[in-house]
Amino acid sequence: MVAVRILAVASLVCVLVSACAEPPVKPIPEATLRTITSVSGDVSGIKSSDTSKIGARGSDEGARRGANQGAAATIGSGTLLGLLIAPVGAAIGGAKGAAEAQSETVVDDTRTELRLAMQDTDFAEDLRTRLAASNVAGNIVVSSVTAGASTAAQQSATNVSAGGAPSHIIAVEYRLAIFHQAHVNPKIALIAQVTAQVQSPDRKQMLHKATWTYCGLPTDFVQMGANNAALLRGQINTAAAVLAEAIPYDLFVSKVPRPLKGYCMDFSDLPSGIGTKAPGLL
């Protein structure tokens, strides 16, 4: 049903969660950790700035989405009665959706502001800078963090040729998108998913892998797009700060897996206190 369809990135998170027999994030095994004295990192990734389906544009689209929501709500009861009264639910939902939908101008302006926020914000550089300045990796030195896949290998080779201690490599890859449902006036949130591979200095062996999922607080889409999408930009910035602390802390210091609550992760135990509990997306 359209009413419960979620953005592709959330589906990816769901697949990730259901497919994992083990926690997506757990500390590096002690035997492996003892071989690591320093790390170089590289950051790369993609972000989706498609906001064209967020919110219903005017009463006509509001009626269509509202009807889908109304029918889905009755069918979702799982009873024969719910199935029989689905047309009634659709009619009520359609009228409600038509009345509550934002104007086409408001929706268009909101979508534009949200899209520009995603396009303008340099998440890769923010995450790279914060990881490079990290001081929560315990006894392990973060020697450098560069932008672009495979750049850490070049830095590692430079360190070795200069007589420095060989660095292991953390290859960090992110995916950034806006979660939303096909509602008339949806609540939306940023989802930032980051995978880190701890590799040998020559990149020929992957020693450990973990995937973090940060979810922002779901907020009304018009509010999220107001003031140049200030709330969305804030969620992007917070995601970079939380993940830059969680990655080295969870890999090298923590002794327990990162808590997972549905699609999202609980970051409330980070040393700095900037993390929050996982919000509910559905």
PDB file of C-alpha atoms in Angstrom:
ATOM      1  CA  MET A   1       0.000   0.000   0.000  1.00  0.00           C
ATOM      2  CA  VAL A   2       1.128   3.507  -0.823  1.00  0.00           C
ATOM      3  CA  ALA A   3       0.306   4.662   2.687  1.00  0.00           C
ATOM      4  CA  VAL A   4       2.947   2.474   4.212  1.00  0.00           C
ATOM      5  CA  ARG A   5       5.524   2.596   1.446  1.00  0.00           C
ATOM      6  CA  ILE A   6       8.785   4.126   2.626  1.00  0.00           C
ATOM      7  CA  LEU A   7      11.711   5.662   0.851  1.00  0.00           C
ATOM      8  CA  ALA A   8      14.228   3.290  -0.720  1.00  0.00           C
ATOM      9  CA  VAL A   9      16.915   4.039   1.844  1.00  0.00           C
ATOM     10  CA  ALA A  10      14.689   2.847   4.665  1.00  0.00           C
ATOM     11  CA  SER A  11      14.027  -0.347   2.769  1.00  0.00           C
ATOM     12  CA  LEU A  12      17.763  -0.840   2.523  1.00  0.00           C
ATOM     13  CA  VAL A  13      18.032  -0.393   6.264  1.00  0.00           C
ATOM     14  CA  CYS A  14      15.268  -2.954   6.769  1.00  0.00           C
ATOM     15  CA  VAL A  15      17.017  -5.464   4.543  1.00  0.00           C
ATOM     16  CA  LEU A  16      20.254  -4.834   6.371  1.00  0.00           C
ATOM     17  CA  VAL A  17      18.681  -5.354   9.767  1.00  0.00           C
ATOM     18  CA  SER A  18      16.727  -8.479   8.855  1.00  0.00           C
ATOM     19  CA  ALA A  19      19.647 -10.051   7.031  1.00  0.00           C
ATOM     20  CA  CYS A  20      22.133  -9.719   9.856  1.00  0.00           C
ATOM     21  CA  ALA A  21      22.511 -12.718  12.127  1.00  0.00           C
ATOM     22  CA  GLU A  22      24.877 -10.623  14.248  1.00  0.00           C
ATOM     23  CA  PRO A  23      24.660  -6.988  15.408  1.00  0.00           C
ATOM     24  CA  PRO A  24      25.535  -4.551  12.594  1.00  0.00           C
ATOM     25  CA  VAL A  25      28.101  -2.863  14.870  1.00  0.00           C
ATOM     26  CA  LYS A  26      30.313  -4.681  17.316  1.00  0.00           C
ATOM     27  CA  PRO A  27      33.849  -4.034  18.611  1.00  0.00           C
ATOM     28  CA  ILE A  28      36.875  -5.385  16.784  1.00  0.00           C
ATOM     29  CA  PRO A  29      37.945  -8.730  18.320  1.00  0.00           C
ATOM     30  CA  GLU A  30      40.711  -8.348  20.879  1.00  0.00           C
ATOM     31  CA  ALA A  31      43.171 -10.487  18.912  1.00  0.00           C
ATOM     32  CA  THR A  32      42.795  -8.225  15.883  1.00  0.00           C
ATOM     33  CA  LEU A  33      42.758  -5.047  17.937  1.00  0.00           C
ATOM     34  CA  ARG A  34      46.176  -5.850  19.417  1.00  0.00           C
ATOM     35  CA  THR A  35      47.694  -5.698  15.918  1.00  0.00           C
ATOM     36  CA  ILE A  36      46.450  -2.152  15.262  1.00  0.00           C
ATOM     37  CA  THR A  37      48.506   0.809  16.450  1.00  0.00           C
ATOM     38  CA  SER A  38      47.320   3.499  14.054  1.00  0.00           C
ATOM     39  CA  VAL A  39      44.787   3.941  11.285  1.00  0.00           C
ATOM     40  CA  SER A  40      44.378   6.016   8.150  1.00  0.00           C
ATOM     41  CA  GLY A  41      40.916   6.557   6.769  1.00  0.00           C
ATOM     42  CA  ASP A  42      39.110   7.597   3.637  1.00  0.00           C
ATOM     43  CA  VAL A  43      35.529   8.811   3.311  1.00  0.00           C
ATOM     44  CA  SER A  44      33.292   8.496   0.266  1.00  0.00           C
ATOM     45  CA  GLY A  45      29.613   8.040  -0.397  1.00  0.00           C
ATOM     46  CA  ILE A  46      26.401   9.176  -2.001  1.00  0.00           C
ATOM     47  CA  LYS A  47      23.392  11.201  -0.960  1.00  0.00           C
ATOM     48  CA  SER A  48      19.911  11.294  -2.422  1.00  0.00           C
ATOM     49  CA  SER A  49      18.471  14.761  -2.947  1.00  0.00           C
ATOM     50  CA  ASP A  50      15.238  13.652  -4.641  1.00  0.00           C
ATOM     51  CA  THR A  51      12.405  15.323  -2.741  1.00  0.00           C
ATOM     52  CA  SER A  52       9.832  15.181  -5.546  1.00  0.00           C
ATOM     53  CA  LYS A  53       7.472  12.803  -3.724  1.00  0.00           C
ATOM     54  CA  ILE A  54       7.417  14.449  -0.307  1.00  0.00           C
ATOM     55  CA  GLY A  55       3.977  15.759   0.637  1.00  0.00           C
ATOM     56  CA  ALA A  56       0.756  16.075  -1.334  1.00  0.00           C
ATOM     57  CA  ARG A  57       0.545  19.041  -3.758  1.00  0.00           C
ATOM     58  CA  GLY A  58      -2.913  20.533  -3.323  1.00  0.00           C
ATOM     59  CA  SER A  59      -6.336  19.015  -2.746  1.00  0.00           C
ATOM     60  CA  ASP A  60      -6.378  16.635  -5.735  1.00  0.00           C
ATOM     61  CA  GLU A  61      -3.185  14.848  -4.744  1.00  0.00           C
ATOM     62  CA  GLY A  62      -4.228  15.116  -1.114  1.00  0.00           C
ATOM     63  CA  ALA A  63      -7.442  13.281  -1.921  1.00  0.00           C
ATOM     64  CA  ARG A  64      -5.583  10.475  -3.691  1.00  0.00           C
ATOM     65  CA  ARG A  65      -3.058  10.008  -0.938  1.00  0.00           C
ATOM     66  CA  GLY A  66      -5.712  10.349   1.742  1.00  0.00           C
ATOM     67  CA  ALA A  67      -7.818   7.668   0.080  1.00  0.00           C
ATOM     68  CA  ASN A  68      -4.862   5.304  -0.005  1.00  0.00           C
ATOM     69  CA  GLN A  69      -4.143   5.987   3.655  1.00  0.00           C
ATOM     70  CA  GLY A  70      -7.779   5.470   4.632  1.00  0.00           C
ATOM     71  CA  ALA A  71      -8.072   2.185   2.757  1.00  0.00           C
ATOM     72  CA  ALA A  72      -4.767   0.938   4.121  1.00  0.00           C
ATOM     73  CA  ALA A  73      -5.812   1.754   7.690  1.00  0.00           C
ATOM     74  CA  THR A  74      -8.922  -0.423   7.449  1.00  0.00           C
ATOM     75  CA  ILE A  75      -7.283  -3.267   5.535  1.00  0.00           C
ATOM     76  CA  GLY A  76      -4.368  -3.157   7.964  1.00  0.00           C
ATOM     77  CA  SER A  77      -6.648  -4.420  10.735  1.00  0.00           C
ATOM     78  CA  GLY A  78      -6.301  -7.857   9.166  1.00  0.00           C
ATOM     79  CA  THR A  79     -10.025  -8.655   9.586  1.00  0.00           C
ATOM     80  CA  LEU A  80     -12.760  -9.442   7.071  1.00  0.00           C
ATOM     81  CA  LEU A  81     -14.678  -6.406   8.308  1.00  0.00           C
ATOM     82  CA  GLY A  82     -11.663  -4.207   7.622  1.00  0.00           C
ATOM     83  CA  LEU A  83     -11.490  -5.503   4.077  1.00  0.00           C
ATOM     84  CA  LEU A  84     -15.197  -4.960   3.521  1.00  0.00           C
ATOM     85  CA  ILE A  85     -15.175  -1.373   4.752  1.00  0.00           C
ATOM     86  CA  ALA A  86     -11.998  -0.410   2.876  1.00  0.00           C
ATOM     87  CA  PRO A  87     -14.040   1.698   0.380  1.00  0.00           C
ATOM     88  CA  VAL A  88     -15.514   3.609   3.306  1.00  0.00           C
ATOM     89  CA  GLY A  89     -12.047   4.193   4.734  1.00  0.00           C
ATOM     90  CA  ALA A  90     -10.870   5.387   1.322  1.00  0.00           C
ATOM     91  CA  ALA A  91     -13.768   7.826   1.004  1.00  0.00           C
ATOM     92  CA  ILE A  92     -13.220   9.277   4.461  1.00  0.00           C
ATOM     93  CA  GLY A  93      -9.458   9.435   3.939  1.00  0.00           C
ATOM     94  CA  GLY A  94      -9.883  11.081   0.560  1.00  0.00           C
ATOM     95  CA  ALA A  95     -12.061  13.856   1.941  1.00  0.00           C
ATOM     96  CA  LYS A  96      -9.741  14.399   4.865  1.00  0.00           C
ATOM     97  CA  GLY A  97      -6.660  14.412   2.620  1.00  0.00           C
ATOM     98  CA  ALA A  98      -8.182  16.940   0.238  1.00  0.00           C
ATOM     99  CA  ALA A  99      -9.020  19.262   3.121  1.00  0.00           C
ATOM    100  CA  GLU A 100      -5.669  18.977   4.888  1.00  0.00           C
ATOM    101  CA  ALA A 101      -3.244  19.022   1.961  1.00  0.00           C
ATOM    102  CA  GLN A 102      -0.851  21.944   1.687  1.00  0.00           C
ATOM    103  CA  SER A 103      -1.076  24.211  -1.353  1.00  0.00           C
ATOM    104  CA  GLU A 104       1.017  23.405  -4.413  1.00  0.00           C
ATOM    105  CA  THR A 105       3.139  26.489  -3.757  1.00  0.00           C
ATOM    106  CA  VAL A 106       3.913  25.506  -0.167  1.00  0.00           C
ATOM    107  CA  VAL A 107       4.816  21.956  -1.157  1.00  0.00           C
ATOM    108  CA  ASP A 108       6.950  23.059  -4.100  1.00  0.00           C
ATOM    109  CA  ASP A 109       8.835  25.569  -1.953  1.00  0.00           C
ATOM    110  CA  THR A 110       9.335  22.994   0.805  1.00  0.00           C
ATOM    111  CA  ARG A 111      10.620  20.355  -1.590  1.00  0.00           C
ATOM    112  CA  THR A 112      13.038  22.872  -3.083  1.00  0.00           C
ATOM    113  CA  GLU A 113      14.449  23.901   0.292  1.00  0.00           C
ATOM    114  CA  LEU A 114      14.876  20.290   1.355  1.00  0.00           C
ATOM    115  CA  ARG A 115      16.592  19.407  -1.913  1.00  0.00           C
ATOM    116  CA  LEU A 116      18.976  22.358  -1.681  1.00  0.00           C
ATOM    117  CA  ALA A 117      19.868  21.428   1.899  1.00  0.00           C
ATOM    118  CA  MET A 118      20.846  17.941   0.779  1.00  0.00           C
ATOM    119  CA  GLN A 119      22.801  19.229  -2.211  1.00  0.00           C
ATOM    120  CA  ASP A 120      24.563  22.107  -0.461  1.00  0.00           C
ATOM    121  CA  THR A 121      25.720  20.328   2.670  1.00  0.00           C
ATOM    122  CA  ASP A 122      29.156  18.705   2.355  1.00  0.00           C
ATOM    123  CA  PHE A 123      28.564  15.691   4.547  1.00  0.00           C
ATOM    124  CA  ALA A 124      31.718  13.927   3.346  1.00  0.00           C
ATOM    125  CA  GLU A 125      33.982  16.800   4.352  1.00  0.00           C
ATOM    126  CA  ASP A 126      32.221  17.290   7.676  1.00  0.00           C
ATOM    127  CA  LEU A 127      32.543  13.605   8.532  1.00  0.00           C
ATOM    128  CA  ARG A 128      36.160  13.504   7.310  1.00  0.00           C
ATOM    129  CA  THR A 129      37.169  16.517   9.385  1.00  0.00           C
ATOM    130  CA  ARG A 130      35.530  15.199  12.527  1.00  0.00           C
ATOM    131  CA  LEU A 131      37.046  11.725  12.146  1.00  0.00           C
ATOM    132  CA  ALA A 132      40.508  13.225  11.615  1.00  0.00           C
ATOM    133  CA  ALA A 133      40.161  15.194  14.852  1.00  0.00           C
ATOM    134  CA  SER A 134      38.758  12.263  16.831  1.00  0.00           C
ATOM    135  CA  ASN A 135      40.326  11.525  20.210  1.00  0.00           C
ATOM    136  CA  VAL A 136      38.091   8.648  21.327  1.00  0.00           C
ATOM    137  CA  ALA A 137      39.991   5.771  19.693  1.00  0.00           C
ATOM    138  CA  GLY A 138      41.792   4.811  22.902  1.00  0.00           C
ATOM    139  CA  ASN A 139      45.475   4.037  22.319  1.00  0.00           C
ATOM    140  CA  ILE A 140      45.084   3.915  18.549  1.00  0.00           C
ATOM    141  CA  VAL A 141      46.321   6.948  16.620  1.00  0.00           C
ATOM    142  CA  VAL A 142      44.166   8.336  13.817  1.00  0.00           C
ATOM    143  CA  SER A 143      47.002   9.434  11.544  1.00  0.00           C
ATOM    144  CA  SER A 144      44.929  10.930   8.728  1.00  0.00           C
ATOM    145  CA  VAL A 145      41.531  10.859   7.085  1.00  0.00           C
ATOM    146  CA  THR A 146      41.154  11.765   3.432  1.00  0.00           C
ATOM    147  CA  ALA A 147      38.277  12.214   0.996  1.00  0.00           C
ATOM    148  CA  GLY A 148      37.662   9.741  -1.772  1.00  0.00           C
ATOM    149  CA  ALA A 149      37.842   5.969  -1.882  1.00  0.00           C
ATOM    150  CA  SER A 150      41.324   4.390  -1.669  1.00  0.00           C
ATOM    151  CA  THR A 151      43.129   7.610  -0.710  1.00  0.00           C
ATOM    152  CA  ALA A 152      43.995   6.180   2.708  1.00  0.00           C
ATOM    153  CA  ALA A 153      46.084   3.500   1.024  1.00  0.00           C
ATOM    154  CA  GLN A 154      48.297   6.184  -0.486  1.00  0.00           C
ATOM    155  CA  GLN A 155      48.703   7.818   2.919  1.00  0.00           C
ATOM    156  CA  SER A 156      49.561   4.464   4.494  1.00  0.00           C
ATOM    157  CA  ALA A 157      52.216   3.802   1.881  1.00  0.00           C
ATOM    158  CA  THR A 158      53.702   7.236   2.520  1.00  0.00           C
ATOM    159  CA  ASN A 159      53.885   6.546   6.252  1.00  0.00           C
ATOM    160  CA  VAL A 160      55.653   3.238   5.689  1.00  0.00           C
ATOM    161  CA  SER A 161      58.166   4.679   3.222  1.00  0.00           C
ATOM    162  CA  ALA A 162      58.924   7.484   5.656  1.00  0.00           C
ATOM    163  CA  GLY A 163      59.783   4.985   8.355  1.00  0.00           C
ATOM    164  CA  GLY A 164      56.580   5.416  10.338  1.00  0.00           C
ATOM    165  CA  ALA A 165      54.515   2.617  11.810  1.00  0.00           C
ATOM    166  CA  PRO A 166      52.307   0.940   9.209  1.00  0.00           C
ATOM    167  CA  SER A 167      48.723   2.153   9.453  1.00  0.00           C
ATOM    168  CA  HIS A 168      45.716  -0.021   9.065  1.00  0.00           C
ATOM    169  CA  ILE A 169      42.998   1.498   6.932  1.00  0.00           C
ATOM    170  CA  ILE A 170      39.370   2.347   7.637  1.00  0.00           C
ATOM    171  CA  ALA A 171      37.371   2.703   4.427  1.00  0.00           C
ATOM    172  CA  VAL A 172      34.237   4.676   5.281  1.00  0.00           C
ATOM    173  CA  GLU A 173      31.299   4.751   2.891  1.00  0.00           C
ATOM    174  CA  TYR A 174      28.067   6.635   3.601  1.00  0.00           C
ATOM    175  CA  ARG A 175      24.553   6.885   2.199  1.00  0.00           C
ATOM    176  CA  LEU A 176      22.423   9.900   3.036  1.00  0.00           C
ATOM    177  CA  ALA A 177      18.711  10.300   2.308  1.00  0.00           C
ATOM    178  CA  ILE A 178      15.442  11.683   3.635  1.00  0.00           C
ATOM    179  CA  PHE A 179      13.021   9.147   5.106  1.00  0.00           C
ATOM    180  CA  HIS A 180       9.355   9.774   4.378  1.00  0.00           C
ATOM    181  CA  GLN A 181       6.102   7.953   3.859  1.00  0.00           C
ATOM    182  CA  ALA A 182       3.566   8.609   1.115  1.00  0.00           C
ATOM    183  CA  HIS A 183       1.285  10.574   3.414  1.00  0.00           C
ATOM    184  CA  VAL A 184      -0.555  13.821   2.766  1.00  0.00           C
ATOM    185  CA  ASN A 185       1.513  15.694   5.349  1.00  0.00           C
ATOM    186  CA  PRO A 186       4.347  13.315   6.231  1.00  0.00           C
ATOM    187  CA  LYS A 187       6.859  13.527   8.993  1.00  0.00           C
ATOM    188  CA  ILE A 188      10.340  13.238   7.563  1.00  0.00           C
ATOM    189  CA  ALA A 189      13.809  12.569   8.968  1.00  0.00           C
ATOM    190  CA  LEU A 190      17.372  12.269   7.825  1.00  0.00           C
ATOM    191  CA  ILE A 191      18.843   8.787   7.595  1.00  0.00           C
ATOM    192  CA  ALA A 192      22.619   8.475   7.463  1.00  0.00           C
ATOM    193  CA  GLN A 193      23.991   4.986   7.026  1.00  0.00           C
ATOM    194  CA  VAL A 194      27.754   4.525   7.264  1.00  0.00           C
ATOM    195  CA  THR A 195      29.759   1.351   6.685  1.00  0.00           C
ATOM    196  CA  ALA A 196      33.384   1.096   7.817  1.00  0.00           C
ATOM    197  CA  GLN A 197      35.778  -1.603   6.678  1.00  0.00           C
ATOM    198  CA  VAL A 198      38.944  -2.048   8.709  1.00  0.00           C
ATOM    199  CA  GLN A 199      41.566  -3.267   6.234  1.00  0.00           C
ATOM    200  CA  SER A 200      45.187  -4.330   6.228  1.00  0.00           C
ATOM    201  CA  PRO A 201      47.701  -1.661   5.113  1.00  0.00           C
ATOM    202  CA  ASP A 202      47.780  -3.077   1.577  1.00  0.00           C
ATOM    203  CA  ARG A 203      43.966  -3.340   1.442  1.00  0.00           C
ATOM    204  CA  LYS A 204      44.237  -7.035   0.595  1.00  0.00           C
ATOM    205  CA  GLN A 205      42.471  -8.203   3.734  1.00  0.00           C
ATOM    206  CA  MET A 206      39.319  -6.964   5.424  1.00  0.00           C
ATOM    207  CA  LEU A 207      39.701  -7.458   9.159  1.00  0.00           C
ATOM    208  CA  HIS A 208      36.378  -6.116  10.386  1.00  0.00           C
ATOM    209  CA  LYS A 209      33.209  -4.492   9.077  1.00  0.00           C
ATOM    210  CA  ALA A 210      30.416  -2.549  10.755  1.00  0.00           C
ATOM    211  CA  THR A 211      27.429  -0.475   9.640  1.00  0.00           C
ATOM    212  CA  TRP A 212      25.881   2.380  11.631  1.00  0.00           C
ATOM    213  CA  THR A 213      22.445   3.886  10.991  1.00  0.00           C
ATOM    214  CA  TYR A 214      21.685   7.339  12.355  1.00  0.00           C
ATOM    215  CA  CYS A 215      18.089   8.564  12.229  1.00  0.00           C
ATOM    216  CA  GLY A 216      17.020  12.119  12.857  1.00  0.00           C
ATOM    217  CA  LEU A 217      13.858  13.019  14.742  1.00  0.00           C
ATOM    218  CA  PRO A 218      10.795  12.744  12.444  1.00  0.00           C
ATOM    219  CA  THR A 219       9.327  16.218  11.957  1.00  0.00           C
ATOM    220  CA  ASP A 220       6.511  17.678   9.847  1.00  0.00           C
ATOM    221  CA  PHE A 221       7.899  18.158   6.345  1.00  0.00           C
ATOM    222  CA  VAL A 222       6.897  21.827   6.076  1.00  0.00           C
ATOM    223  CA  GLN A 223       8.558  22.609   9.402  1.00  0.00           C
ATOM    224  CA  MET A 224      11.652  20.704   8.281  1.00  0.00           C
ATOM    225  CA  GLY A 225      11.858  22.819   5.120  1.00  0.00           C
ATOM    226  CA  ALA A 226      11.294  26.191   6.823  1.00  0.00           C
ATOM    227  CA  ASN A 227      14.064  28.798   7.163  1.00  0.00           C
ATOM    228  CA  ASN A 228      16.198  27.306   4.391  1.00  0.00           C
ATOM    229  CA  ALA A 229      15.576  23.820   5.780  1.00  0.00           C
ATOM    230  CA  ALA A 230      17.365  24.736   8.999  1.00  0.00           C
ATOM    231  CA  LEU A 231      16.123  21.647  10.847  1.00  0.00           C
ATOM    232  CA  LEU A 232      17.252  19.281   8.104  1.00  0.00           C
ATOM    233  CA  ARG A 233      20.638  20.968   7.890  1.00  0.00           C
ATOM    234  CA  GLY A 234      20.910  20.583  11.639  1.00  0.00           C
ATOM    235  CA  GLN A 235      20.161  16.869  11.410  1.00  0.00           C
ATOM    236  CA  ILE A 236      22.867  16.454   8.763  1.00  0.00           C
ATOM    237  CA  ASN A 237      25.386  18.223  10.979  1.00  0.00           C
ATOM    238  CA  THR A 238      24.394  16.183  14.022  1.00  0.00           C
ATOM    239  CA  ALA A 239      24.653  12.960  12.043  1.00  0.00           C
ATOM    240  CA  ALA A 240      28.254  13.767  11.093  1.00  0.00           C
ATOM    241  CA  ALA A 241      29.151  14.601  14.699  1.00  0.00           C
ATOM    242  CA  VAL A 242      27.512  11.483  16.168  1.00  0.00           C
ATOM    243  CA  LEU A 243      28.903   9.078  13.571  1.00  0.00           C
ATOM    244  CA  ALA A 244      32.420  10.544  13.731  1.00  0.00           C
ATOM    245  CA  GLU A 245      32.449   9.751  17.438  1.00  0.00           C
ATOM    246  CA  ALA A 246      30.642   6.423  17.243  1.00  0.00           C
ATOM    247  CA  ILE A 247      32.880   4.866  14.572  1.00  0.00           C
ATOM    248  CA  PRO A 248      36.210   4.942  16.449  1.00  0.00           C
ATOM    249  CA  TYR A 249      34.558   4.475  19.848  1.00  0.00           C
ATOM    250  CA  ASP A 250      32.555   1.413  18.817  1.00  0.00           C
ATOM    251  CA  LEU A 251      35.434  -0.199  16.937  1.00  0.00           C
ATOM    252  CA  PHE A 252      38.329   0.418  19.297  1.00  0.00           C
ATOM    253  CA  VAL A 253      36.993   1.221  22.777  1.00  0.00           C
ATOM    254  CA  SER A 254      33.518  -0.139  23.397  1.00  0.00           C
ATOM    255  CA  LYS A 255      33.118  -3.729  24.562  1.00  0.00           C
ATOM    256  CA  VAL A 256      29.479  -4.150  23.552  1.00  0.00           C
ATOM    257  CA  PRO A 257      27.569  -3.982  20.246  1.00  0.00           C
ATOM    258  CA  ARG A 258      25.846  -0.736  19.307  1.00  0.00           C
ATOM    259  CA  PRO A 259      22.140  -0.985  20.365  1.00  0.00           C
ATOM    260  CA  LEU A 260      19.687  -1.229  17.478  1.00  0.00           C
ATOM    261  CA  LYS A 261      16.061  -0.128  17.858  1.00  0.00           C
ATOM    262  CA  GLY A 262      14.073  -1.097  14.779  1.00  0.00           C
ATOM    263  CA  TYR A 263      15.633   0.665  11.804  1.00  0.00           C
ATOM    264  CA  CYS A 264      17.735   3.060  13.862  1.00  0.00           C
ATOM    265  CA  MET A 265      20.595   2.951  16.358  1.00  0.00           C
ATOM    266  CA  ASP A 266      20.749   4.199  19.909  1.00  0.00           C
ATOM    267  CA  PHE A 267      23.733   6.528  20.390  1.00  0.00           C
ATOM    268  CA  SER A 268      22.893   7.737  23.896  1.00  0.00           C
ATOM    269  CA  ASP A 269      25.968   6.082  25.451  1.00  0.00           C
ATOM    270  CA  LEU A 270      28.593   8.076  23.525  1.00  0.00           C
ATOM    271  CA  PRO A 271      31.220   9.635  25.845  1.00  0.00           C
ATOM    272  CA  SER A 272      30.500  13.206  24.745  1.00  0.00           C
ATOM    273  CA  GLY A 273      26.780  12.935  25.430  1.00  0.00           C
ATOM    274  CA  ILE A 274      25.797  14.269  21.990  1.00  0.00           C
ATOM    275  CA  GLY A 275      24.061  11.038  20.969  1.00  0.00           C
ATOM    276  CA  THR A 276      20.378  10.356  21.500  1.00  0.00           C
ATOM    277  CA  LYS A 277      18.114   7.349  21.732  1.00  0.00           C
ATOM    278  CA  ALA A 278      16.832   5.896  18.483  1.00  0.00           C
ATOM    279  CA  PRO A 279      13.645   7.608  17.283  1.00  0.00           C
ATOM    280  CA  GLY A 280      10.773   5.599  15.843  1.00  0.00           C
ATOM    281  CA  LEU A 281      10.306   6.117  12.115  1.00  0.00           C
ATOM    282  CA  LEU A 282       6.999   4.289  11.611  1.00  0.00           C
TER     283      LEU A 282
END
